[in-house]
PDB file of C-alpha atoms and ligand atoms in Angstrom:
ATOM      1  CA  MET A 601      84.847 -90.406 155.215  1.00  0.00           C
ATOM      2  CA  ARG A 602      86.967 -90.951 158.310  1.00  0.00           C
ATOM      3  CA  SER A 603      85.223 -90.753 161.674  1.00  0.00           C
ATOM      4  CA  THR A 604      86.598 -91.040 165.181  1.00  0.00           C
ATOM      5  CA  VAL A 605      84.231 -91.831 168.039  1.00  0.00           C
ATOM      6  CA  ARG A 606      85.288 -91.533 171.689  1.00  0.00           C
ATOM      7  CA  VAL A 607      83.133 -93.146 174.341  1.00  0.00           C
ATOM      8  CA  PRO A 608      83.664 -92.899 178.104  1.00  0.00           C
ATOM      9  CA  ALA A 609      83.934 -95.589 180.733  1.00  0.00           C
ATOM     10  CA  THR A 610      80.894 -95.668 182.988  1.00  0.00           C
ATOM     11  CA  SER A 611      80.204 -96.806 186.496  1.00  0.00           C
ATOM     12  CA  ALA A 612      76.667 -98.102 187.025  1.00  0.00           C
ATOM     13  CA  ASN A 613      74.587 -98.458 190.204  1.00  0.00           C
ATOM     14  CA  ILE A 614      76.694 -96.190 192.471  1.00  0.00           C
ATOM     15  CA  GLY A 615      75.581 -98.152 195.521  1.00  0.00           C
ATOM     16  CA  PRO A 616      71.811 -97.860 196.057  1.00  0.00           C
ATOM     17  CA  GLY A 617      70.857 -96.944 192.456  1.00  0.00           C
ATOM     18  CA  PHE A 618      70.861-100.519 191.151  1.00  0.00           C
ATOM     19  CA  ASP A 619      70.134-100.658 187.410  1.00  0.00           C
ATOM     20  CA  CYS A 620      69.351 -96.895 187.317  1.00  0.00           C
ATOM     21  CA  PHE A 621      72.282 -94.659 188.316  1.00  0.00           C
ATOM     22  CA  GLY A 622      75.398 -94.146 186.204  1.00  0.00           C
ATOM     23  CA  LEU A 623      78.427 -91.876 186.067  1.00  0.00           C
ATOM     24  CA  ALA A 624      80.507 -91.026 182.983  1.00  0.00           C
ATOM     25  CA  LEU A 625      84.246 -91.124 183.606  1.00  0.00           C
ATOM     26  CA  ASP A 626      86.958 -89.348 181.680  1.00  0.00           C
ATOM     27  CA  LEU A 627      88.611 -92.538 180.507  1.00  0.00           C
ATOM     28  CA  CYS A 628      87.666 -93.072 176.881  1.00  0.00           C
ATOM     29  CA  ASN A 629      87.833 -95.759 174.248  1.00  0.00           C
ATOM     30  CA  GLU A 630      88.317 -94.515 170.734  1.00  0.00           C
ATOM     31  CA  ILE A 631      87.509 -96.040 167.370  1.00  0.00           C
ATOM     32  CA  THR A 632      88.360 -94.702 163.960  1.00  0.00           C
ATOM     33  CA  VAL A 633      86.372 -95.903 160.970  1.00  0.00           C
ATOM     34  CA  ASP A 634      87.783 -95.078 157.537  1.00  0.00           C
ATOM     35  CA  ILE A 635      85.896 -95.944 154.354  1.00  0.00           C
ATOM     36  CA  HIS A 636      88.871 -94.945 152.161  1.00  0.00           C
ATOM     37  CA  ALA A 637      91.344 -97.359 153.776  1.00  0.00           C
ATOM     38  CA  GLU A 638      91.779-101.069 153.068  1.00  0.00           C
ATOM     39  CA  PRO A 639      89.083-102.906 155.108  1.00  0.00           C
ATOM     40  CA  LYS A 640      90.537-104.521 158.213  1.00  0.00           C
ATOM     41  CA  ILE A 641      90.150-104.392 161.989  1.00  0.00           C
ATOM     42  CA  THR A 642      93.019-103.589 164.352  1.00  0.00           C
ATOM     43  CA  TRP A 643      93.190-102.965 168.092  1.00  0.00           C
ATOM     44  CA  GLY A 644      95.450-101.160 170.536  1.00  0.00           C
ATOM     45  CA  GLY A 645      95.361-100.841 174.320  1.00  0.00           C
ATOM     46  CA  GLU A 646      93.276-102.991 176.686  1.00  0.00           C
ATOM     47  CA  GLY A 647      92.566-106.414 175.186  1.00  0.00           C
ATOM     48  CA  GLU A 648      94.529-105.732 171.994  1.00  0.00           C
ATOM     49  CA  ASP A 649      95.796-109.330 171.805  1.00  0.00           C
ATOM     50  CA  GLU A 650      92.459-110.970 172.566  1.00  0.00           C
ATOM     51  CA  LEU A 651      89.858-109.005 170.623  1.00  0.00           C
ATOM     52  CA  PRO A 652      88.729-110.592 167.341  1.00  0.00           C
ATOM     53  CA  VAL A 653      89.726-109.089 163.991  1.00  0.00           C
ATOM     54  CA  ASP A 654      87.207-111.051 161.879  1.00  0.00           C
ATOM     55  CA  GLY A 655      84.211-108.753 162.425  1.00  0.00           C
ATOM     56  CA  SER A 656      82.801-110.727 165.352  1.00  0.00           C
ATOM     57  CA  ASP A 657      83.715-108.008 167.880  1.00  0.00           C
ATOM     58  CA  LEU A 658      80.916-106.167 169.697  1.00  0.00           C
ATOM     59  CA  ILE A 659      81.394-102.906 167.784  1.00  0.00           C
ATOM     60  CA  SER A 660      81.095-104.565 164.357  1.00  0.00           C
ATOM     61  CA  GLU A 661      78.139-106.695 165.503  1.00  0.00           C
ATOM     62  CA  THR A 662      76.405-103.565 166.782  1.00  0.00           C
ATOM     63  CA  MET A 663      76.998-101.767 163.484  1.00  0.00           C
ATOM     64  CA  ARG A 664      75.327-104.627 161.617  1.00  0.00           C
ATOM     65  CA  ARG A 665      72.365-104.580 163.998  1.00  0.00           C
ATOM     66  CA  VAL A 666      71.904-100.837 163.605  1.00  0.00           C
ATOM     67  CA  ALA A 667      72.156-101.144 159.807  1.00  0.00           C
ATOM     68  CA  ASP A 668      69.429-103.815 160.012  1.00  0.00           C
ATOM     69  CA  GLY A 669      69.902-105.017 156.438  1.00  0.00           C
ATOM     70  CA  ARG A 670      70.888-101.640 154.969  1.00  0.00           C
ATOM     71  CA  ALA A 671      74.276-101.713 153.253  1.00  0.00           C
ATOM     72  CA  LEU A 672      77.202-100.204 155.121  1.00  0.00           C
ATOM     73  CA  PRO A 673      80.235 -99.233 153.037  1.00  0.00           C
ATOM     74  CA  ALA A 674      83.406-101.296 153.539  1.00  0.00           C
ATOM     75  CA  PHE A 675      85.698 -99.711 156.133  1.00  0.00           C
ATOM     76  CA  ALA A 676      88.869-100.101 158.124  1.00  0.00           C
ATOM     77  CA  MET A 677      88.390 -99.876 161.886  1.00  0.00           C
ATOM     78  CA  HIS A 678      91.057 -99.202 164.500  1.00  0.00           C
ATOM     79  CA  GLY A 679      90.074 -99.295 168.152  1.00  0.00           C
ATOM     80  CA  VAL A 680      92.126 -98.014 171.068  1.00  0.00           C
ATOM     81  CA  ASN A 681      90.746 -99.276 174.365  1.00  0.00           C
ATOM     82  CA  ARG A 682      91.511 -97.577 177.653  1.00  0.00           C
ATOM     83  CA  VAL A 683      88.573 -98.956 179.604  1.00  0.00           C
ATOM     84  CA  PRO A 684      89.617-102.172 181.385  1.00  0.00           C
ATOM     85  CA  LEU A 685      87.611-105.145 180.062  1.00  0.00           C
ATOM     86  CA  ALA A 686      85.175-107.169 182.168  1.00  0.00           C
ATOM     87  CA  ARG A 687      85.738-105.110 185.333  1.00  0.00           C
ATOM     88  CA  GLY A 688      82.383-103.340 185.798  1.00  0.00           C
ATOM     89  CA  LEU A 689      83.431-100.182 183.969  1.00  0.00           C
ATOM     90  CA  GLY A 690      81.051-100.316 181.035  1.00  0.00           C
ATOM     91  CA  SER A 691      83.460-101.588 178.370  1.00  0.00           C
ATOM     92  CA  SER A 692      80.596-103.422 176.613  1.00  0.00           C
ATOM     93  CA  SER A 693      78.419-100.329 176.668  1.00  0.00           C
ATOM     94  CA  ALA A 694      81.318 -98.263 175.332  1.00  0.00           C
ATOM     95  CA  ALA A 695      81.705-100.747 172.459  1.00  0.00           C
ATOM     96  CA  VAL A 696      77.985-100.764 171.699  1.00  0.00           C
ATOM     97  CA  VAL A 697      77.678 -96.965 171.848  1.00  0.00           C
ATOM     98  CA  ALA A 698      80.730 -96.667 169.563  1.00  0.00           C
ATOM     99  CA  GLY A 699      79.124 -99.110 167.119  1.00  0.00           C
ATOM    100  CA  VAL A 700      75.785 -97.269 167.183  1.00  0.00           C
ATOM    101  CA  VAL A 701      77.423 -93.880 166.598  1.00  0.00           C
ATOM    102  CA  ALA A 702      79.679 -95.210 163.824  1.00  0.00           C
ATOM    103  CA  ALA A 703      76.811 -96.993 162.065  1.00  0.00           C
ATOM    104  CA  LEU A 704      74.444 -94.001 162.259  1.00  0.00           C
ATOM    105  CA  THR A 705      77.210 -91.804 160.844  1.00  0.00           C
ATOM    106  CA  LEU A 706      77.905 -94.180 157.939  1.00  0.00           C
ATOM    107  CA  LEU A 707      74.173 -94.369 157.249  1.00  0.00           C
ATOM    108  CA  GLY A 708      73.938 -90.567 157.091  1.00  0.00           C
ATOM    109  CA  SER A 709      71.930 -90.097 160.323  1.00  0.00           C
ATOM    110  CA  GLU A 710      72.951 -87.647 163.000  1.00  0.00           C
ATOM    111  CA  PRO A 711      74.069 -89.597 166.070  1.00  0.00           C
ATOM    112  CA  THR A 712      72.716 -87.341 168.818  1.00  0.00           C
ATOM    113  CA  PRO A 713      72.844 -88.712 172.395  1.00  0.00           C
ATOM    114  CA  MET A 714      69.085 -89.201 172.375  1.00  0.00           C
ATOM    115  CA  ALA A 715      69.213 -91.050 169.030  1.00  0.00           C
ATOM    116  CA  ALA A 716      72.061 -93.286 170.207  1.00  0.00           C
ATOM    117  CA  PHE A 717      70.800 -94.061 173.726  1.00  0.00           C
ATOM    118  CA  PRO A 718      67.680 -96.156 172.967  1.00  0.00           C
ATOM    119  CA  LEU A 719      69.536 -98.175 170.333  1.00  0.00           C
ATOM    120  CA  ALA A 720      72.553 -98.795 172.570  1.00  0.00           C
ATOM    121  CA  SER A 721      70.384 -99.590 175.561  1.00  0.00           C
ATOM    122  CA  SER A 722      68.269-102.128 173.691  1.00  0.00           C
ATOM    123  CA  ILE A 723      71.304-103.798 172.103  1.00  0.00           C
ATOM    124  CA  GLU A 724      73.464-103.958 175.223  1.00  0.00           C
ATOM    125  CA  GLY A 725      70.746-104.258 177.859  1.00  0.00           C
ATOM    126  CA  HIS A 726      72.174-101.971 180.543  1.00  0.00           C
ATOM    127  CA  PRO A 727      70.629 -98.492 180.297  1.00  0.00           C
ATOM    128  CA  ASP A 728      72.455 -97.437 183.457  1.00  0.00           C
ATOM    129  CA  ASN A 729      75.738 -97.733 181.497  1.00  0.00           C
ATOM    130  CA  ALA A 730      74.409 -96.612 178.104  1.00  0.00           C
ATOM    131  CA  ALA A 731      72.889 -93.404 179.535  1.00  0.00           C
ATOM    132  CA  PRO A 732      76.114 -91.862 180.909  1.00  0.00           C
ATOM    133  CA  ALA A 733      78.073 -93.163 177.898  1.00  0.00           C
ATOM    134  CA  CYS A 734      75.678 -91.171 175.683  1.00  0.00           C
ATOM    135  CA  CYS A 735      74.826 -88.172 177.857  1.00  0.00           C
ATOM    136  CA  GLY A 736      77.783 -87.777 180.269  1.00  0.00           C
ATOM    137  CA  GLY A 737      77.605 -86.585 183.877  1.00  0.00           C
ATOM    138  CA  PHE A 738      75.429 -88.380 186.398  1.00  0.00           C
ATOM    139  CA  THR A 739      72.412 -90.078 184.860  1.00  0.00           C
ATOM    140  CA  ILE A 740      69.293 -91.756 186.111  1.00  0.00           C
ATOM    141  CA  ALA A 741      67.855 -94.232 183.611  1.00  0.00           C
ATOM    142  CA  LEU A 742      64.202 -94.952 184.326  1.00  0.00           C
ATOM    143  CA  PRO A 743      62.640 -98.330 183.525  1.00  0.00           C
ATOM    144  CA  ASP A 744      60.331 -96.672 180.936  1.00  0.00           C
ATOM    145  CA  GLY A 745      63.368 -95.688 178.816  1.00  0.00           C
ATOM    146  CA  ALA A 746      63.626 -92.052 179.927  1.00  0.00           C
ATOM    147  CA  VAL A 747      66.970 -90.614 181.021  1.00  0.00           C
ATOM    148  CA  HIS A 748      67.596 -87.702 183.374  1.00  0.00           C
ATOM    149  CA  ARG A 749      71.060 -86.175 183.339  1.00  0.00           C
ATOM    150  CA  PHE A 750      72.646 -84.053 186.068  1.00  0.00           C
ATOM    151  CA  ASP A 751      75.972 -82.293 186.427  1.00  0.00           C
ATOM    152  CA  ALA A 752      78.006 -83.821 189.216  1.00  0.00           C
ATOM    153  CA  HIS A 753      79.307 -81.477 191.909  1.00  0.00           C
ATOM    154  CA  PRO A 754      82.933 -80.468 191.123  1.00  0.00           C
ATOM    155  CA  ASP A 755      84.125 -81.904 194.463  1.00  0.00           C
ATOM    156  CA  VAL A 756      82.992 -85.420 193.547  1.00  0.00           C
ATOM    157  CA  ARG A 757      86.324 -87.130 192.860  1.00  0.00           C
ATOM    158  CA  PRO A 758      86.069 -90.781 191.779  1.00  0.00           C
ATOM    159  CA  VAL A 759      88.869 -93.273 192.406  1.00  0.00           C
ATOM    160  CA  LEU A 760      88.746 -96.602 190.601  1.00  0.00           C
ATOM    161  CA  LEU A 761      90.367 -99.580 192.270  1.00  0.00           C
ATOM    162  CA  VAL A 762      90.651-102.077 189.436  1.00  0.00           C
ATOM    163  CA  PRO A 763      91.624-105.626 190.396  1.00  0.00           C
ATOM    164  CA  GLU A 764      93.490-107.944 188.041  1.00  0.00           C
ATOM    165  CA  LEU A 765      90.694-110.478 188.233  1.00  0.00           C
ATOM    166  CA  ARG A 766      87.808-110.125 185.821  1.00  0.00           C
ATOM    167  CA  GLY A 767      84.092-110.466 186.386  1.00  0.00           C
ATOM    168  CA  SER A 768      81.100-111.571 184.370  1.00  0.00           C
ATOM    169  CA  THR A 769      77.952-109.464 184.543  1.00  0.00           C
ATOM    170  CA  VAL A 770      75.843-112.506 183.676  1.00  0.00           C
ATOM    171  CA  GLU A 771      77.248-114.407 186.665  1.00  0.00           C
ATOM    172  CA  ALA A 772      77.007-111.365 188.923  1.00  0.00           C
ATOM    173  CA  ARG A 773      73.306-111.029 188.039  1.00  0.00           C
ATOM    174  CA  ALA A 774      72.607-114.749 188.361  1.00  0.00           C
ATOM    175  CA  VAL A 775      73.452-114.680 192.079  1.00  0.00           C
ATOM    176  CA  LEU A 776      70.965-111.917 192.878  1.00  0.00           C
ATOM    177  CA  PRO A 777      67.688-112.904 194.548  1.00  0.00           C
ATOM    178  CA  ASP A 778      64.512-112.190 192.548  1.00  0.00           C
ATOM    179  CA  LEU A 779      62.675-110.717 195.527  1.00  0.00           C
ATOM    180  CA  VAL A 780      63.839-107.906 197.803  1.00  0.00           C
ATOM    181  CA  PRO A 781      62.483-107.714 201.353  1.00  0.00           C
ATOM    182  CA  ARG A 782      60.400-104.576 201.908  1.00  0.00           C
ATOM    183  CA  ALA A 783      62.818-103.191 204.528  1.00  0.00           C
ATOM    184  CA  ASP A 784      65.701-103.490 202.053  1.00  0.00           C
ATOM    185  CA  ALA A 785      63.674-101.797 199.303  1.00  0.00           C
ATOM    186  CA  VAL A 786      62.933 -98.912 201.685  1.00  0.00           C
ATOM    187  CA  PHE A 787      66.622 -98.779 202.684  1.00  0.00           C
ATOM    188  CA  ASN A 788      67.726 -98.496 199.052  1.00  0.00           C
ATOM    189  CA  ALA A 789      65.057 -95.963 198.101  1.00  0.00           C
ATOM    190  CA  ALA A 790      66.107 -93.710 200.997  1.00  0.00           C
ATOM    191  CA  HIS A 791      69.802 -93.972 200.196  1.00  0.00           C
ATOM    192  CA  ALA A 792      69.251 -93.504 196.453  1.00  0.00           C
ATOM    193  CA  ALA A 793      67.394 -90.259 197.168  1.00  0.00           C
ATOM    194  CA  LEU A 794      70.256 -89.106 199.376  1.00  0.00           C
ATOM    195  CA  MET A 795      72.767 -90.107 196.698  1.00  0.00           C
ATOM    196  CA  VAL A 796      71.202 -87.711 194.174  1.00  0.00           C
ATOM    197  CA  ARG A 797      71.788 -84.891 196.657  1.00  0.00           C
ATOM    198  CA  ALA A 798      75.313 -86.132 197.455  1.00  0.00           C
ATOM    199  CA  LEU A 799      76.425 -86.314 193.819  1.00  0.00           C
ATOM    200  CA  THR A 800      74.887 -83.078 192.631  1.00  0.00           C
ATOM    201  CA  ASP A 801      75.001 -80.784 195.592  1.00  0.00           C
ATOM    202  CA  ASP A 802      76.659 -82.032 198.763  1.00  0.00           C
ATOM    203  CA  PRO A 803      79.515 -84.582 198.330  1.00  0.00           C
ATOM    204  CA  GLY A 804      79.905 -84.638 202.124  1.00  0.00           C
ATOM    205  CA  LEU A 805      76.853 -86.924 202.113  1.00  0.00           C
ATOM    206  CA  LEU A 806      78.542 -89.585 199.941  1.00  0.00           C
ATOM    207  CA  GLY A 807      79.604 -91.725 202.900  1.00  0.00           C
ATOM    208  CA  ASP A 808      76.040 -91.910 204.228  1.00  0.00           C
ATOM    209  CA  ALA A 809      74.440 -92.263 200.810  1.00  0.00           C
ATOM    210  CA  LEU A 810      76.673 -95.022 199.436  1.00  0.00           C
ATOM    211  CA  GLN A 811      74.895 -97.928 201.029  1.00  0.00           C
ATOM    212  CA  ASP A 812      73.027-100.735 199.403  1.00  0.00           C
ATOM    213  CA  ARG A 813      71.124-103.840 200.401  1.00  0.00           C
ATOM    214  CA  MET A 814      70.153-105.124 196.963  1.00  0.00           C
ATOM    215  CA  HIS A 815      73.262-106.369 195.221  1.00  0.00           C
ATOM    216  CA  GLN A 816      76.656-105.548 196.672  1.00  0.00           C
ATOM    217  CA  ASP A 817      77.020-108.059 199.509  1.00  0.00           C
ATOM    218  CA  VAL A 818      76.117-111.070 197.437  1.00  0.00           C
ATOM    219  CA  ARG A 819      78.395-109.933 194.618  1.00  0.00           C
ATOM    220  CA  LEU A 820      81.312-109.275 196.922  1.00  0.00           C
ATOM    221  CA  GLY A 821      80.839-112.852 198.103  1.00  0.00           C
ATOM    222  CA  LEU A 822      81.989-113.927 194.608  1.00  0.00           C
ATOM    223  CA  VAL A 823      85.327-112.119 194.946  1.00  0.00           C
ATOM    224  CA  PRO A 824      86.720-112.480 198.502  1.00  0.00           C
ATOM    225  CA  PRO A 825      89.943-110.471 197.893  1.00  0.00           C
ATOM    226  CA  VAL A 826      87.848-107.572 196.609  1.00  0.00           C
ATOM    227  CA  ALA A 827      85.452-107.912 199.545  1.00  0.00           C
ATOM    228  CA  GLU A 828      88.416-107.607 201.905  1.00  0.00           C
ATOM    229  CA  VAL A 829      89.551-104.315 200.325  1.00  0.00           C
ATOM    230  CA  PHE A 830      85.951-103.038 200.274  1.00  0.00           C
ATOM    231  CA  ARG A 831      85.533-103.688 204.009  1.00  0.00           C
ATOM    232  CA  ALA A 832      88.893-102.170 204.913  1.00  0.00           C
ATOM    233  CA  LEU A 833      87.992 -98.977 203.027  1.00  0.00           C
ATOM    234  CA  ARG A 834      84.541 -98.871 204.614  1.00  0.00           C
ATOM    235  CA  ASP A 835      86.053 -99.328 208.062  1.00  0.00           C
ATOM    236  CA  ASP A 836      88.386 -96.398 207.323  1.00  0.00           C
ATOM    237  CA  GLY A 837      85.416 -94.195 206.447  1.00  0.00           C
ATOM    238  CA  VAL A 838      86.074 -94.121 202.673  1.00  0.00           C
ATOM    239  CA  PRO A 839      82.871 -93.849 200.587  1.00  0.00           C
ATOM    240  CA  VAL A 840      83.079 -96.929 198.367  1.00  0.00           C
ATOM    241  CA  CYS A 841      80.805 -99.131 196.274  1.00  0.00           C
ATOM    242  CA  VAL A 842      81.046-101.904 193.706  1.00  0.00           C
ATOM    243  CA  SER A 843      81.340-100.398 190.224  1.00  0.00           C
ATOM    244  CA  GLY A 844      78.582-101.862 188.054  1.00  0.00           C
ATOM    245  CA  SER A 845      78.513-105.606 188.529  1.00  0.00           C
ATOM    246  CA  GLY A 846      82.151-105.539 189.705  1.00  0.00           C
ATOM    247  CA  PRO A 847      84.785-106.450 190.512  1.00  0.00           C
ATOM    248  CA  THR A 848      86.175-102.887 190.318  1.00  0.00           C
ATOM    249  CA  LEU A 849      85.533-100.745 193.384  1.00  0.00           C
ATOM    250  CA  LEU A 850      84.470 -97.125 192.945  1.00  0.00           C
ATOM    251  CA  ALA A 851      85.604 -94.976 195.855  1.00  0.00           C
ATOM    252  CA  PHE A 852      85.351 -91.234 196.320  1.00  0.00           C
ATOM    253  CA  GLU A 853      88.168 -89.081 197.584  1.00  0.00           C
ATOM    254  CA  THR A 854      86.843 -86.782 200.238  1.00  0.00           C
ATOM    255  CA  ARG A 855      89.218 -85.590 202.981  1.00  0.00           C
ATOM    256  CA  ALA A 856      91.813 -88.396 202.958  1.00  0.00           C
ATOM    257  CA  THR A 857      93.598 -89.964 199.984  1.00  0.00           C
ATOM    258  CA  VAL A 858      92.154 -93.353 199.009  1.00  0.00           C
ATOM    259  CA  PRO A 859      94.946 -95.888 199.687  1.00  0.00           C
ATOM    260  CA  ASP A 860      96.364 -98.148 196.966  1.00  0.00           C
ATOM    261  CA  PRO A 861      95.421-101.762 197.791  1.00  0.00           C
ATOM    262  CA  GLY A 862      98.814-102.893 196.432  1.00  0.00           C
ATOM    263  CA  ASP A 863      99.824-105.850 194.241  1.00  0.00           C
ATOM    264  CA  GLY A 864      97.187-106.992 191.814  1.00  0.00           C
ATOM    265  CA  TRP A 865      95.377-103.648 191.695  1.00  0.00           C
ATOM    266  CA  ARG A 866      95.425-100.584 189.475  1.00  0.00           C
ATOM    267  CA  VAL A 867      94.331 -97.241 190.871  1.00  0.00           C
ATOM    268  CA  LEU A 868      92.842 -94.743 188.397  1.00  0.00           C
ATOM    269  CA  ARG A 869      91.561 -91.257 189.129  1.00  0.00           C
ATOM    270  CA  PRO A 870      89.498 -90.179 186.107  1.00  0.00           C
ATOM    271  CA  ALA A 871      87.440 -87.013 186.437  1.00  0.00           C
ATOM    272  CA  ILE A 872      83.714 -87.196 185.874  1.00  0.00           C
ATOM    273  CA  ARG A 873      83.107 -86.522 182.207  1.00  0.00           C
ATOM    274  CA  ALA A 874      80.445 -83.904 181.602  1.00  0.00           C
ATOM    275  CA  ARG A 875      79.655 -85.129 178.098  1.00  0.00           C
ATOM    276  CA  GLY A 876      79.070 -88.594 176.726  1.00  0.00           C
ATOM    277  CA  PHE A 877      80.506 -89.803 173.427  1.00  0.00           C
ATOM    278  CA  ASP A 878      81.968 -87.433 170.913  1.00  0.00           C
ATOM    279  CA  LEU A 879      82.460 -87.739 167.194  1.00  0.00           C
ATOM    280  CA  VAL A 880      84.873 -86.117 164.763  1.00  0.00           C
ATOM    281  CA  SER A 881      84.269 -86.758 161.057  1.00  0.00           C
ATOM    282  CA  GLU A 882      86.191 -85.646 158.009  1.00  0.00           C
ATOM    283  CA  THR A 883      85.319 -86.367 154.407  1.00  0.00           C
TER     284      THR A 883
HETATM  285  N1  LIG B 802      73.227-102.489 186.697  1.00  0.00           N
HETATM  286  C1  LIG B 802      73.965-103.531 186.040  1.00  0.00           C
HETATM  287  C2  LIG B 802      74.345-104.585 187.067  1.00  0.00           C
HETATM  288  C3  LIG B 802      75.191-102.920 185.418  1.00  0.00           C
HETATM  289  O1  LIG B 802      74.745-104.204 188.162  1.00  0.00           O
HETATM  290  O2  LIG B 802      74.224-105.773 186.784  1.00  0.00           O
HETATM  291  C4  LIG B 802      75.945-103.858 184.562  1.00  0.00           C
HETATM  292  O3  LIG B 802      77.025-103.142 183.994  1.00  0.00           O
END
C-alpha cells in the first residue's frame, strides 16, 4: 500500500478566539508512506536539512502513539513540507494529523476527520489547530472536545506575513498571565462573537472584530520587529492579528492590498481551504 496524506497549514486564535478559533489555509504539507519501498525517511521543502531521518520526527512518533503497541508494517516515508516551521502556522499539528491519518490507514481504520481530530488534539495539545487541519474551513474547538465547523465567506482573503525569525509556542504561552481581568474577558467575548459573523457572513466587520486583550500584546512584546509591523498595519486600517502563538501575522485583504514588510519577511496569500486533510491510497 502507498498512501499520500495532505494536511493544511492552520492559523489559530484569529484575534479574540484564543485557544478556540482556527482557519484552514490552502498551503499543505504532504507525506507519502509506502510499505513496498525500502524503509527510510526523507524530507523535501521547509526544514528538509534539519528534520530527523531516524524515526524521531513528530510524524513517526505520532504513528507509534496511535499504534499503541500494535505492529505497524515497515514503510518508507517521504515528507514535503510547505508550511513554515515554528512560525505559528500549525506545522506541528499538520505533522501530528498526518501521523494519525497514516497510522489509522496502516492499521486498517478509516481516518475520518472526526476519528482523527480527538487523537491529534490529545497528542499535540492544540485543538484550535487540529480542528481546522482535520475539518477545514473556520472551526471553533470547544473545551469539552466538540468542534463546530463553518464555511468562511468567499471574500475573506488571508495574507500571511511570515518573518524569518522563529517562535516557540511553549515560550509564547509561558508569558501569558493565568488570570484575565473581567473587563478583558468581556472585551474578548464580545469581539469573538463579532468575529464569527465577520468570517462567515460579513467580512467588512473583520477590522472591528480582530481585537484581543488576552494574548497578543504580551506576545508581540517578545518580537519587537514583528510588533512594529503589526502596529503599522493596524494604524493603516488593515485587519491583522498574530497567527497562533506567532510570530507570523495573519492579515486580511479587504479594500487595499496588504503591503509587503520587506527584507526578512515572506508574504503568502493562501486561500481558505474548505476541507481538512485528504488521503489518497493505492494498493
Ligand atoms: N492557541 C494556541 C496558542 C495555538 O496561541 O498558544 C498554538 O498553535
